[in-house]
């Protein structure tokens, strides 16, 4: 029912509305948008990006990372609702006056040639997508790629997670025809724009490596003691030494959490939460999150909120979520679930469906568990901490060396979990 004072009919409002919308003058540090990212623990974080620095950096990185030229046609396949869509479908391209293609749909409908049909139709010059999409398309072979004329392509991009070597070569060979360099870009919701990337036709590319920091970005690899690791052929925790224009300014409503999350681990440095290695020539390769965040299809998923959702089910006593390798998604989610006595007699297949339904309602379908193993217990230390590295090894089917289990309160549960692993 229409409610007086709240609800209005749309058409009369449109009839009265002016077609002119005067641009507002904004201050450089006025908030531009708030975008939420999943934290490894607790509530999601609302990252605040501001007007001037974000616009300058997305514009500058877009122009240089993709080598955009006047009259080129650029296409990023991302969803506008996440940071890649904000920065590299809307703000970066449009601030450069670029022609930017927006796509709503899936790469598999009406068939797996959908992307390549669009490239041919609109003569796309720069194409930016995620490793998840590349892996899904690679599984279909190269026949549907060869059906279309991709000669307009000049630059290919990868975003969302580190691209595996097999997918990199398929992308390079079949889509780029070994003539369009792949920019394997590393950055985050918090950074606002690309931080480590090749520059097309300037930086020699290397499969699985994001290569070199973008202009002005000064990364550092840190050890567990907070000391910077100098030289090459090293690995550590990836930090950034100095600010850059598009960095998030705060977490909405909780500036202390912003400081604690990003600036407390290493003095006077921004901590990305990622691990990385630096090769013999100084190229960077991102090795993944150093906390319990799992990248699934390019989405950073914290395990704690998913476990919280699973534990909402009335039949569930406790749960632990880990990642395991997946051919298409990069990683998928494996759930170890302890049932209450009331759930033991329930049909396990129905329980799995109900658990994933709760996850969908609380977090979204991207966070659903591919595998759910019901178990009598979880390996815990005497202090009650779940030893996730053991659960990861079992999920990875790598149980030859489980490491030191002497601190376990219940070592017998490990054998039981291994025997019933999915």
mmCIF file of C-alpha atoms in Angstrom:
data_model
loop_
_atom_site.group_PDB
_atom_site.id
_atom_site.type_symbol
_atom_site.label_atom_id
_atom_site.label_comp_id
_atom_site.label_asym_id
_atom_site.label_seq_id
_atom_site.Cartn_x
_atom_site.Cartn_y
_atom_site.Cartn_z
ATOM 1 C CA UNK A 1 0.000 0.000 0.000
ATOM 2 C CA UNK A 2 1.102 3.555 -0.719
ATOM 3 C CA UNK A 3 2.039 5.387 2.477
ATOM 4 C CA UNK A 4 1.337 9.124 2.632
ATOM 5 C CA UNK A 5 4.444 11.227 3.153
ATOM 6 C CA UNK A 6 6.729 8.400 2.090
ATOM 7 C CA UNK A 7 5.658 6.875 -1.222
ATOM 8 C CA UNK A 8 5.256 8.783 -4.485
ATOM 9 C CA UNK A 9 4.404 7.797 -8.043
ATOM 10 C CA UNK A 10 7.483 7.935 -10.249
ATOM 11 C CA UNK A 11 6.000 9.342 -13.467
ATOM 12 C CA UNK A 12 4.692 12.672 -12.058
ATOM 13 C CA UNK A 13 8.114 13.256 -10.494
ATOM 14 C CA UNK A 14 9.805 12.591 -13.843
ATOM 15 C CA UNK A 15 7.373 14.961 -15.595
ATOM 16 C CA UNK A 16 8.312 17.766 -13.183
ATOM 17 C CA UNK A 17 12.055 17.064 -13.051
ATOM 18 C CA UNK A 18 14.540 19.291 -14.836
ATOM 19 C CA UNK A 19 16.822 17.767 -17.448
ATOM 20 C CA UNK A 20 19.645 19.957 -16.114
ATOM 21 C CA UNK A 21 21.760 18.733 -13.208
ATOM 22 C CA UNK A 22 24.286 21.310 -12.145
ATOM 23 C CA UNK A 23 27.595 19.853 -10.994
ATOM 24 C CA UNK A 24 28.359 20.416 -7.321
ATOM 25 C CA UNK A 25 31.724 21.864 -6.362
ATOM 26 C CA UNK A 26 33.341 19.443 -3.890
ATOM 27 C CA UNK A 27 36.318 19.753 -1.595
ATOM 28 C CA UNK A 28 39.288 17.510 -2.363
ATOM 29 C CA UNK A 29 38.811 15.404 0.775
ATOM 30 C CA UNK A 30 35.008 15.176 0.669
ATOM 31 C CA UNK A 31 33.863 11.531 0.741
ATOM 32 C CA UNK A 32 33.173 10.166 -2.732
ATOM 33 C CA UNK A 33 31.817 6.715 -1.824
ATOM 34 C CA UNK A 34 31.901 3.994 0.828
ATOM 35 C CA UNK A 35 32.614 0.467 -0.368
ATOM 36 C CA UNK A 36 32.484 -2.529 1.937
ATOM 37 C CA UNK A 37 35.131 -5.233 1.968
ATOM 38 C CA UNK A 38 35.030 -8.474 3.910
ATOM 39 C CA UNK A 39 37.312 -8.487 6.947
ATOM 40 C CA UNK A 40 38.987 -11.614 8.218
ATOM 41 C CA UNK A 41 37.209 -11.136 11.537
ATOM 42 C CA UNK A 42 34.190 -9.223 12.734
ATOM 43 C CA UNK A 43 32.017 -6.861 10.753
ATOM 44 C CA UNK A 44 32.773 -5.916 7.107
ATOM 45 C CA UNK A 45 34.738 -2.687 6.747
ATOM 46 C CA UNK A 46 33.259 0.344 4.992
ATOM 47 C CA UNK A 47 36.245 1.847 3.173
ATOM 48 C CA UNK A 48 35.895 5.592 2.587
ATOM 49 C CA UNK A 49 37.348 6.976 -0.646
ATOM 50 C CA UNK A 50 37.563 10.711 -1.183
ATOM 51 C CA UNK A 51 37.023 12.914 -4.190
ATOM 52 C CA UNK A 52 40.245 14.355 -5.614
ATOM 53 C CA UNK A 53 42.971 11.818 -4.849
ATOM 54 C CA UNK A 54 40.850 8.853 -5.933
ATOM 55 C CA UNK A 55 39.849 10.537 -9.209
ATOM 56 C CA UNK A 56 43.426 11.582 -10.011
ATOM 57 C CA UNK A 57 44.899 8.148 -9.306
ATOM 58 C CA UNK A 58 42.247 6.079 -11.122
ATOM 59 C CA UNK A 59 42.545 8.385 -14.137
ATOM 60 C CA UNK A 60 46.342 8.231 -14.182
ATOM 61 C CA UNK A 61 46.596 4.477 -13.666
ATOM 62 C CA UNK A 62 43.891 3.760 -16.244
ATOM 63 C CA UNK A 63 45.623 5.771 -18.939
ATOM 64 C CA UNK A 64 49.058 4.240 -18.302
ATOM 65 C CA UNK A 65 48.259 0.658 -17.294
ATOM 66 C CA UNK A 66 46.020 0.119 -20.312
ATOM 67 C CA UNK A 67 47.830 2.539 -22.652
ATOM 68 C CA UNK A 68 44.494 4.029 -23.646
ATOM 69 C CA UNK A 69 44.531 6.238 -26.721
ATOM 70 C CA UNK A 70 41.843 8.510 -28.155
ATOM 71 C CA UNK A 71 39.083 6.578 -29.991
ATOM 72 C CA UNK A 72 40.066 3.271 -28.382
ATOM 73 C CA UNK A 73 37.237 1.094 -27.022
ATOM 74 C CA UNK A 74 37.869 -0.291 -23.536
ATOM 75 C CA UNK A 75 36.015 -3.092 -21.763
ATOM 76 C CA UNK A 76 36.259 -4.251 -18.151
ATOM 77 C CA UNK A 77 33.958 -7.213 -17.510
ATOM 78 C CA UNK A 78 33.706 -6.622 -13.747
ATOM 79 C CA UNK A 79 30.572 -5.837 -11.784
ATOM 80 C CA UNK A 80 30.287 -2.094 -11.145
ATOM 81 C CA UNK A 81 29.401 -2.836 -7.512
ATOM 82 C CA UNK A 82 32.934 -3.807 -6.515
ATOM 83 C CA UNK A 83 36.094 -1.730 -6.588
ATOM 84 C CA UNK A 84 37.282 -2.853 -10.033
ATOM 85 C CA UNK A 85 34.004 -1.638 -11.502
ATOM 86 C CA UNK A 86 34.162 1.652 -9.627
ATOM 87 C CA UNK A 87 37.762 2.413 -10.563
ATOM 88 C CA UNK A 88 38.094 0.886 -14.023
ATOM 89 C CA UNK A 89 34.619 0.916 -15.559
ATOM 90 C CA UNK A 90 33.405 4.275 -14.273
ATOM 91 C CA UNK A 91 35.848 6.744 -12.738
ATOM 92 C CA UNK A 92 39.191 5.998 -14.422
ATOM 93 C CA UNK A 93 37.901 5.570 -17.972
ATOM 94 C CA UNK A 94 35.349 8.394 -17.871
ATOM 95 C CA UNK A 95 37.829 10.837 -16.324
ATOM 96 C CA UNK A 96 39.916 10.184 -19.456
ATOM 97 C CA UNK A 97 36.950 10.618 -21.786
ATOM 98 C CA UNK A 98 37.277 6.958 -22.759
ATOM 99 C CA UNK A 99 34.680 4.826 -24.454
ATOM 100 C CA UNK A 100 33.978 2.234 -21.763
ATOM 101 C CA UNK A 101 31.801 -0.820 -22.392
ATOM 102 C CA UNK A 102 29.488 -1.988 -19.590
ATOM 103 C CA UNK A 103 28.333 -5.604 -19.614
ATOM 104 C CA UNK A 104 25.611 -7.239 -17.544
ATOM 105 C CA UNK A 105 25.453 -11.002 -17.808
ATOM 106 C CA UNK A 106 27.622 -14.090 -17.650
ATOM 107 C CA UNK A 107 30.429 -15.212 -20.006
ATOM 108 C CA UNK A 108 28.647 -18.517 -20.694
ATOM 109 C CA UNK A 109 25.322 -17.257 -22.120
ATOM 110 C CA UNK A 110 24.113 -17.855 -24.781
ATOM 111 C CA UNK A 111 27.381 -19.781 -25.104
ATOM 112 C CA UNK A 112 31.002 -19.578 -23.953
ATOM 113 C CA UNK A 113 31.888 -17.376 -26.915
ATOM 114 C CA UNK A 114 29.974 -14.415 -25.474
ATOM 115 C CA UNK A 115 33.049 -12.348 -24.505
ATOM 116 C CA UNK A 116 34.732 -12.874 -27.849
ATOM 117 C CA UNK A 117 31.547 -12.023 -29.748
ATOM 118 C CA UNK A 118 31.457 -8.662 -27.934
ATOM 119 C CA UNK A 119 35.165 -8.047 -28.617
ATOM 120 C CA UNK A 120 34.548 -8.576 -32.335
ATOM 121 C CA UNK A 121 31.283 -6.598 -32.425
ATOM 122 C CA UNK A 122 32.614 -3.485 -30.654
ATOM 123 C CA UNK A 123 36.238 -3.815 -31.789
ATOM 124 C CA UNK A 124 37.507 -3.810 -28.199
ATOM 125 C CA UNK A 125 41.096 -2.560 -27.801
ATOM 126 C CA UNK A 126 41.677 -3.118 -24.062
ATOM 127 C CA UNK A 127 40.086 -6.094 -22.276
ATOM 128 C CA UNK A 128 40.165 -6.464 -18.465
ATOM 129 C CA UNK A 129 38.777 -9.555 -16.715
ATOM 130 C CA UNK A 130 39.360 -11.943 -13.818
ATOM 131 C CA UNK A 131 41.359 -15.208 -13.723
ATOM 132 C CA UNK A 132 38.137 -16.991 -12.703
ATOM 133 C CA UNK A 133 36.523 -16.053 -16.013
ATOM 134 C CA UNK A 134 39.659 -16.989 -17.944
ATOM 135 C CA UNK A 135 39.780 -20.440 -16.321
ATOM 136 C CA UNK A 136 36.082 -21.043 -16.995
ATOM 137 C CA UNK A 137 36.522 -20.138 -20.669
ATOM 138 C CA UNK A 138 39.757 -22.101 -21.010
ATOM 139 C CA UNK A 139 37.905 -25.250 -19.879
ATOM 140 C CA UNK A 140 35.816 -24.955 -23.055
ATOM 141 C CA UNK A 141 38.881 -25.107 -25.298
ATOM 142 C CA UNK A 142 39.874 -22.597 -27.970
ATOM 143 C CA UNK A 143 37.264 -23.364 -30.651
ATOM 144 C CA UNK A 144 34.883 -20.600 -29.559
ATOM 145 C CA UNK A 145 37.750 -18.097 -29.367
ATOM 146 C CA UNK A 146 38.947 -18.872 -32.887
ATOM 147 C CA UNK A 147 35.423 -18.301 -34.219
ATOM 148 C CA UNK A 148 35.744 -14.539 -33.683
ATOM 149 C CA UNK A 149 38.033 -11.782 -34.938
ATOM 150 C CA UNK A 150 40.042 -10.536 -31.950
ATOM 151 C CA UNK A 151 42.584 -8.569 -33.994
ATOM 152 C CA UNK A 152 41.442 -5.254 -32.438
ATOM 153 C CA UNK A 153 42.863 -6.240 -29.019
ATOM 154 C CA UNK A 154 45.952 -4.298 -27.954
ATOM 155 C CA UNK A 155 46.151 -4.898 -24.192
ATOM 156 C CA UNK A 156 44.795 -7.669 -21.952
ATOM 157 C CA UNK A 157 44.320 -7.307 -18.206
ATOM 158 C CA UNK A 158 43.860 -9.595 -15.224
ATOM 159 C CA UNK A 159 42.430 -8.550 -11.847
ATOM 160 C CA UNK A 160 41.029 -9.908 -8.595
ATOM 161 C CA UNK A 161 43.540 -12.583 -7.648
ATOM 162 C CA UNK A 162 46.911 -13.892 -8.809
ATOM 163 C CA UNK A 163 46.515 -15.580 -12.199
ATOM 164 C CA UNK A 164 47.854 -19.124 -12.396
ATOM 165 C CA UNK A 165 50.404 -19.994 -15.074
ATOM 166 C CA UNK A 166 48.178 -22.296 -17.128
ATOM 167 C CA UNK A 167 45.437 -19.660 -17.415
ATOM 168 C CA UNK A 168 48.035 -16.967 -18.215
ATOM 169 C CA UNK A 169 49.382 -18.950 -21.158
ATOM 170 C CA UNK A 170 45.902 -19.816 -22.473
ATOM 171 C CA UNK A 171 44.919 -16.123 -22.288
ATOM 172 C CA UNK A 172 48.163 -15.037 -23.948
ATOM 173 C CA UNK A 173 48.121 -17.672 -26.705
ATOM 174 C CA UNK A 174 44.439 -17.833 -27.645
ATOM 175 C CA UNK A 175 43.066 -14.389 -26.865
ATOM 176 C CA UNK A 176 46.079 -12.122 -27.217
ATOM 177 C CA UNK A 177 47.695 -14.226 -29.977
ATOM 178 C CA UNK A 178 51.042 -13.503 -28.259
ATOM 179 C CA UNK A 179 50.908 -9.880 -29.420
ATOM 180 C CA UNK A 180 48.796 -8.220 -26.696
ATOM 181 C CA UNK A 181 50.666 -7.946 -23.385
ATOM 182 C CA UNK A 182 48.880 -9.113 -20.228
ATOM 183 C CA UNK A 183 48.834 -6.607 -17.384
ATOM 184 C CA UNK A 184 48.479 -8.769 -14.259
ATOM 185 C CA UNK A 185 47.369 -6.053 -11.845
ATOM 186 C CA UNK A 186 47.577 -6.209 -8.048
ATOM 187 C CA UNK A 187 45.602 -3.801 -5.890
ATOM 188 C CA UNK A 188 42.813 -3.743 -3.297
ATOM 189 C CA UNK A 189 39.524 -2.098 -2.381
ATOM 190 C CA UNK A 190 41.552 -0.144 0.159
ATOM 191 C CA UNK A 191 44.137 1.101 -2.357
ATOM 192 C CA UNK A 192 41.545 2.462 -4.788
ATOM 193 C CA UNK A 193 43.732 1.840 -7.833
ATOM 194 C CA UNK A 194 46.381 -0.417 -9.333
ATOM 195 C CA UNK A 195 49.566 -0.675 -7.251
ATOM 196 C CA UNK A 196 51.752 -3.311 -8.951
ATOM 197 C CA UNK A 197 51.495 -3.961 -12.682
ATOM 198 C CA UNK A 198 53.411 -4.210 -15.940
ATOM 199 C CA UNK A 199 53.209 -1.232 -18.317
ATOM 200 C CA UNK A 200 52.230 -2.614 -21.766
ATOM 201 C CA UNK A 201 55.099 -2.688 -24.277
ATOM 202 C CA UNK A 202 57.443 -1.344 -21.581
ATOM 203 C CA UNK A 203 57.644 -3.994 -18.842
ATOM 204 C CA UNK A 204 58.536 -7.529 -19.983
ATOM 205 C CA UNK A 205 55.771 -9.755 -18.609
ATOM 206 C CA UNK A 206 56.256 -12.948 -16.609
ATOM 207 C CA UNK A 207 53.472 -15.497 -15.907
ATOM 208 C CA UNK A 208 52.052 -15.290 -12.344
ATOM 209 C CA UNK A 209 54.007 -12.086 -11.568
ATOM 210 C CA UNK A 210 52.408 -8.654 -11.169
ATOM 211 C CA UNK A 211 55.963 -7.468 -11.965
ATOM 212 C CA UNK A 212 56.859 -3.921 -10.809
ATOM 213 C CA UNK A 213 55.245 -1.234 -8.637
ATOM 214 C CA UNK A 214 53.333 1.471 -10.477
ATOM 215 C CA UNK A 215 54.889 4.921 -10.780
ATOM 216 C CA UNK A 216 55.402 6.429 -7.312
ATOM 217 C CA UNK A 217 54.433 3.290 -5.358
ATOM 218 C CA UNK A 218 57.129 2.094 -2.953
ATOM 219 C CA UNK A 219 56.478 -1.427 -1.644
ATOM 220 C CA UNK A 220 58.424 -3.200 1.084
ATOM 221 C CA UNK A 221 58.655 -6.831 2.166
ATOM 222 C CA UNK A 222 58.709 -7.215 5.931
ATOM 223 C CA UNK A 223 59.694 -10.125 8.149
ATOM 224 C CA UNK A 224 57.824 -11.335 11.232
ATOM 225 C CA UNK A 225 59.973 -9.119 13.459
ATOM 226 C CA UNK A 226 58.974 -5.942 11.657
ATOM 227 C CA UNK A 227 62.245 -5.553 9.771
ATOM 228 C CA UNK A 228 62.338 -4.730 6.074
ATOM 229 C CA UNK A 229 63.812 -7.511 3.924
ATOM 230 C CA UNK A 230 66.268 -6.010 1.461
ATOM 231 C CA UNK A 231 67.505 -7.430 -1.825
ATOM 232 C CA UNK A 232 65.929 -9.831 -4.294
ATOM 233 C CA UNK A 233 64.923 -13.497 -4.223
ATOM 234 C CA UNK A 234 63.138 -12.945 -0.899
ATOM 235 C CA UNK A 235 59.592 -13.236 0.405
ATOM 236 C CA UNK A 236 57.670 -11.603 3.215
ATOM 237 C CA UNK A 237 54.664 -9.531 4.157
ATOM 238 C CA UNK A 238 53.794 -6.903 1.577
ATOM 239 C CA UNK A 239 53.660 -3.317 2.828
ATOM 240 C CA UNK A 240 53.708 0.132 1.230
ATOM 241 C CA UNK A 241 56.111 2.745 2.596
ATOM 242 C CA UNK A 242 54.491 6.034 1.574
ATOM 243 C CA UNK A 243 50.944 7.276 0.907
ATOM 244 C CA UNK A 244 49.448 7.468 -2.579
ATOM 245 C CA UNK A 245 46.540 9.636 -3.806
ATOM 246 C CA UNK A 246 43.729 7.031 -3.860
ATOM 247 C CA UNK A 247 44.299 5.253 -0.560
ATOM 248 C CA UNK A 248 41.180 4.866 1.595
ATOM 249 C CA UNK A 249 41.028 7.578 4.256
ATOM 250 C CA UNK A 250 39.222 5.665 6.990
ATOM 251 C CA UNK A 251 36.752 2.924 7.833
ATOM 252 C CA UNK A 252 33.329 4.528 7.993
ATOM 253 C CA UNK A 253 32.419 5.134 11.621
ATOM 254 C CA UNK A 254 35.508 3.463 13.061
ATOM 255 C CA UNK A 255 38.798 5.274 12.461
ATOM 256 C CA UNK A 256 40.531 3.361 15.246
ATOM 257 C CA UNK A 257 39.816 0.087 13.448
ATOM 258 C CA UNK A 258 41.302 1.611 10.289
ATOM 259 C CA UNK A 259 44.529 2.402 12.144
ATOM 260 C CA UNK A 260 44.617 -0.955 13.901
ATOM 261 C CA UNK A 261 43.965 -2.971 10.730
ATOM 262 C CA UNK A 262 46.332 -1.289 8.288
ATOM 263 C CA UNK A 263 48.922 0.705 10.237
ATOM 264 C CA UNK A 264 49.643 -1.143 13.492
ATOM 265 C CA UNK A 265 51.444 -4.278 12.248
ATOM 266 C CA UNK A 266 54.465 -2.403 10.873
ATOM 267 C CA UNK A 267 55.527 1.046 12.021
ATOM 268 C CA UNK A 268 54.929 3.861 9.506
ATOM 269 C CA UNK A 269 53.820 1.427 6.804
ATOM 270 C CA UNK A 270 50.547 0.352 5.239
ATOM 271 C CA UNK A 271 50.167 -3.426 5.662
ATOM 272 C CA UNK A 272 48.279 -5.009 2.777
ATOM 273 C CA UNK A 273 47.524 -8.296 4.531
ATOM 274 C CA UNK A 274 49.116 -10.125 1.594
ATOM 275 C CA UNK A 275 52.303 -12.105 1.318
ATOM 276 C CA UNK A 276 54.589 -11.631 -1.675
ATOM 277 C CA UNK A 277 57.917 -12.697 -3.074
ATOM 278 C CA UNK A 278 60.417 -10.635 -5.033
ATOM 279 C CA UNK A 279 62.413 -12.459 -7.703
ATOM 280 C CA UNK A 280 65.972 -11.969 -8.912
ATOM 281 C CA UNK A 281 65.106 -8.883 -11.006
ATOM 282 C CA UNK A 282 62.760 -7.291 -8.471
ATOM 283 C CA UNK A 283 59.463 -8.549 -9.884
ATOM 284 C CA UNK A 284 56.698 -9.115 -7.322
ATOM 285 C CA UNK A 285 54.484 -12.170 -7.107
ATOM 286 C CA UNK A 286 51.529 -12.085 -4.715
ATOM 287 C CA UNK A 287 51.320 -15.317 -2.725
ATOM 288 C CA UNK A 288 47.956 -14.702 -1.060
ATOM 289 C CA UNK A 289 46.503 -13.520 2.228
ATOM 290 C CA UNK A 290 48.521 -14.033 5.348
ATOM 291 C CA UNK A 291 45.386 -14.186 7.495
ATOM 292 C CA UNK A 292 42.276 -16.316 7.110
ATOM 293 C CA UNK A 293 40.908 -14.602 4.026
ATOM 294 C CA UNK A 294 40.292 -16.824 1.005
ATOM 295 C CA UNK A 295 40.029 -15.431 -2.525
ATOM 296 C CA UNK A 296 37.148 -17.148 -4.361
ATOM 297 C CA UNK A 297 36.495 -16.012 -7.921
ATOM 298 C CA UNK A 298 38.310 -12.766 -7.180
ATOM 299 C CA UNK A 299 36.289 -12.027 -4.023
ATOM 300 C CA UNK A 300 38.088 -11.750 -0.680
ATOM 301 C CA UNK A 301 36.069 -13.859 1.737
ATOM 302 C CA UNK A 302 36.827 -13.776 5.439
ATOM 303 C CA UNK A 303 36.259 -17.137 7.083
ATOM 304 C CA UNK A 304 34.957 -15.718 10.366
ATOM 305 C CA UNK A 305 31.718 -14.191 8.990
ATOM 306 C CA UNK A 306 31.009 -17.395 7.023
ATOM 307 C CA UNK A 307 31.552 -19.522 10.113
ATOM 308 C CA UNK A 308 29.262 -17.184 12.043
ATOM 309 C CA UNK A 309 26.549 -17.736 9.415
ATOM 310 C CA UNK A 310 26.990 -21.524 9.444
ATOM 311 C CA UNK A 311 26.759 -21.551 13.217
ATOM 312 C CA UNK A 312 23.381 -19.806 12.983
ATOM 313 C CA UNK A 313 21.869 -23.101 11.816
ATOM 314 C CA UNK A 314 20.012 -24.652 14.769
ATOM 315 C CA UNK A 315 21.593 -28.074 14.187
ATOM 316 C CA UNK A 316 25.199 -26.757 14.043
ATOM 317 C CA UNK A 317 27.440 -26.629 17.100
ATOM 318 C CA UNK A 318 30.674 -25.348 15.559
ATOM 319 C CA UNK A 319 32.362 -24.927 12.195
ATOM 320 C CA UNK A 320 35.701 -24.154 10.553
ATOM 321 C CA UNK A 321 36.156 -22.952 6.972
ATOM 322 C CA UNK A 322 39.311 -23.347 4.866
ATOM 323 C CA UNK A 323 40.127 -22.953 1.194
ATOM 324 C CA UNK A 324 41.175 -25.588 -1.296
ATOM 325 C CA UNK A 325 42.309 -25.271 -4.953
ATOM 326 C CA UNK A 326 39.582 -25.102 -7.599
ATOM 327 C CA UNK A 327 40.098 -25.263 -11.369
ATOM 328 C CA UNK A 328 37.714 -22.393 -12.150
ATOM 329 C CA UNK A 329 37.332 -20.293 -8.994
ATOM 330 C CA UNK A 330 41.006 -20.392 -8.016
ATOM 331 C CA UNK A 331 39.922 -21.419 -4.535
ATOM 332 C CA UNK A 332 36.727 -22.935 -3.182
ATOM 333 C CA UNK A 333 35.459 -23.275 0.381
ATOM 334 C CA UNK A 334 35.576 -26.447 2.469
ATOM 335 C CA UNK A 335 33.529 -26.512 5.659
ATOM 336 C CA UNK A 336 34.132 -28.763 8.652
ATOM 337 C CA UNK A 337 30.927 -28.827 10.691
ATOM 338 C CA UNK A 338 30.193 -30.290 14.129
ATOM 339 C CA UNK A 339 26.501 -31.035 14.610
ATOM 340 C CA UNK A 340 24.514 -30.801 17.804
ATOM 341 C CA UNK A 341 22.880 -34.041 18.975
ATOM 342 C CA UNK A 342 19.615 -32.873 17.415
ATOM 343 C CA UNK A 343 21.282 -32.733 14.007
ATOM 344 C CA UNK A 344 22.938 -36.149 14.043
ATOM 345 C CA UNK A 345 19.812 -37.956 12.883
ATOM 346 C CA UNK A 346 19.012 -35.428 10.142
ATOM 347 C CA UNK A 347 19.563 -36.135 6.438
ATOM 348 C CA UNK A 348 23.045 -34.771 5.734
ATOM 349 C CA UNK A 349 22.339 -33.729 2.146
ATOM 350 C CA UNK A 350 19.413 -31.584 3.289
ATOM 351 C CA UNK A 351 21.565 -30.117 6.039
ATOM 352 C CA UNK A 352 24.207 -29.120 3.472
ATOM 353 C CA UNK A 353 21.555 -27.328 1.409
ATOM 354 C CA UNK A 354 20.190 -25.533 4.479
ATOM 355 C CA UNK A 355 23.667 -24.429 5.587
ATOM 356 C CA UNK A 356 24.442 -22.988 2.155
ATOM 357 C CA UNK A 357 21.055 -21.259 2.127
ATOM 358 C CA UNK A 358 21.898 -19.535 5.422
ATOM 359 C CA UNK A 359 25.281 -18.456 3.999
ATOM 360 C CA UNK A 360 23.535 -17.075 0.902
ATOM 361 C CA UNK A 361 21.115 -15.078 3.057
ATOM 362 C CA UNK A 362 23.781 -13.713 5.426
ATOM 363 C CA UNK A 363 26.689 -13.089 3.046
ATOM 364 C CA UNK A 364 25.777 -14.008 -0.537
ATOM 365 C CA UNK A 365 25.934 -16.974 -2.933
ATOM 366 C CA UNK A 366 29.657 -16.376 -3.643
ATOM 367 C CA UNK A 367 30.417 -17.618 -0.099
ATOM 368 C CA UNK A 368 28.616 -20.965 -0.380
ATOM 369 C CA UNK A 369 30.644 -24.039 0.587
ATOM 370 C CA UNK A 370 31.626 -26.457 -2.180
ATOM 371 C CA UNK A 371 32.285 -29.220 0.348
ATOM 372 C CA UNK A 372 30.766 -29.743 3.794
ATOM 373 C CA UNK A 373 32.178 -32.508 5.980
ATOM 374 C CA UNK A 374 30.354 -33.371 9.180
ATOM 375 C CA UNK A 375 32.773 -34.317 11.920
ATOM 376 C CA UNK A 376 32.735 -35.182 15.596
ATOM 377 C CA UNK A 377 35.382 -32.618 16.477
ATOM 378 C CA UNK A 378 37.996 -30.119 15.275
ATOM 379 C CA UNK A 379 41.742 -30.211 16.009
ATOM 380 C CA UNK A 380 42.354 -27.650 18.757
ATOM 381 C CA UNK A 381 45.222 -26.466 20.865
ATOM 382 C CA UNK A 382 44.893 -26.556 24.634
ATOM 383 C CA UNK A 383 43.994 -22.894 24.530
ATOM 384 C CA UNK A 384 41.033 -23.722 22.297
ATOM 385 C CA UNK A 385 42.442 -22.401 19.011
ATOM 386 C CA UNK A 386 41.473 -24.408 15.924
ATOM 387 C CA UNK A 387 44.593 -25.574 14.045
ATOM 388 C CA UNK A 388 43.474 -24.572 10.577
ATOM 389 C CA UNK A 389 46.722 -25.531 8.878
ATOM 390 C CA UNK A 390 45.855 -29.199 9.552
ATOM 391 C CA UNK A 391 42.350 -28.718 8.142
ATOM 392 C CA UNK A 392 43.831 -26.978 5.079
ATOM 393 C CA UNK A 393 46.178 -29.882 4.422
ATOM 394 C CA UNK A 394 43.317 -32.372 4.637
ATOM 395 C CA UNK A 395 41.186 -30.225 2.300
ATOM 396 C CA UNK A 396 44.159 -30.039 -0.093
ATOM 397 C CA UNK A 397 44.524 -33.860 0.144
ATOM 398 C CA UNK A 398 48.075 -33.303 1.357
ATOM 399 C CA UNK A 399 48.330 -35.356 4.523
ATOM 400 C CA UNK A 400 51.856 -36.772 4.141
ATOM 401 C CA UNK A 401 53.206 -34.266 6.670
ATOM 402 C CA UNK A 402 50.782 -32.604 9.054
ATOM 403 C CA UNK A 403 53.589 -30.951 10.998
ATOM 404 C CA UNK A 404 53.811 -30.703 14.764
ATOM 405 C CA UNK A 405 50.604 -31.969 16.392
ATOM 406 C CA UNK A 406 52.035 -32.198 19.923
ATOM 407 C CA UNK A 407 50.083 -29.170 21.125
ATOM 408 C CA UNK A 408 46.727 -30.677 20.151
ATOM 409 C CA UNK A 409 44.184 -31.214 22.864
ATOM 410 C CA UNK A 410 42.471 -33.957 20.839
ATOM 411 C CA UNK A 411 44.934 -35.537 18.350
ATOM 412 C CA UNK A 412 42.619 -38.517 17.770
ATOM 413 C CA UNK A 413 40.132 -36.317 15.896
ATOM 414 C CA UNK A 414 42.652 -35.700 13.074
ATOM 415 C CA UNK A 415 42.593 -39.349 11.973
ATOM 416 C CA UNK A 416 38.809 -39.390 12.041
ATOM 417 C CA UNK A 417 38.616 -36.266 9.847
ATOM 418 C CA UNK A 418 41.163 -37.715 7.389
ATOM 419 C CA UNK A 419 39.222 -40.986 7.060
ATOM 420 C CA UNK A 420 35.991 -39.183 6.214
ATOM 421 C CA UNK A 421 37.447 -36.376 4.063
ATOM 422 C CA UNK A 422 35.479 -35.471 0.922
#
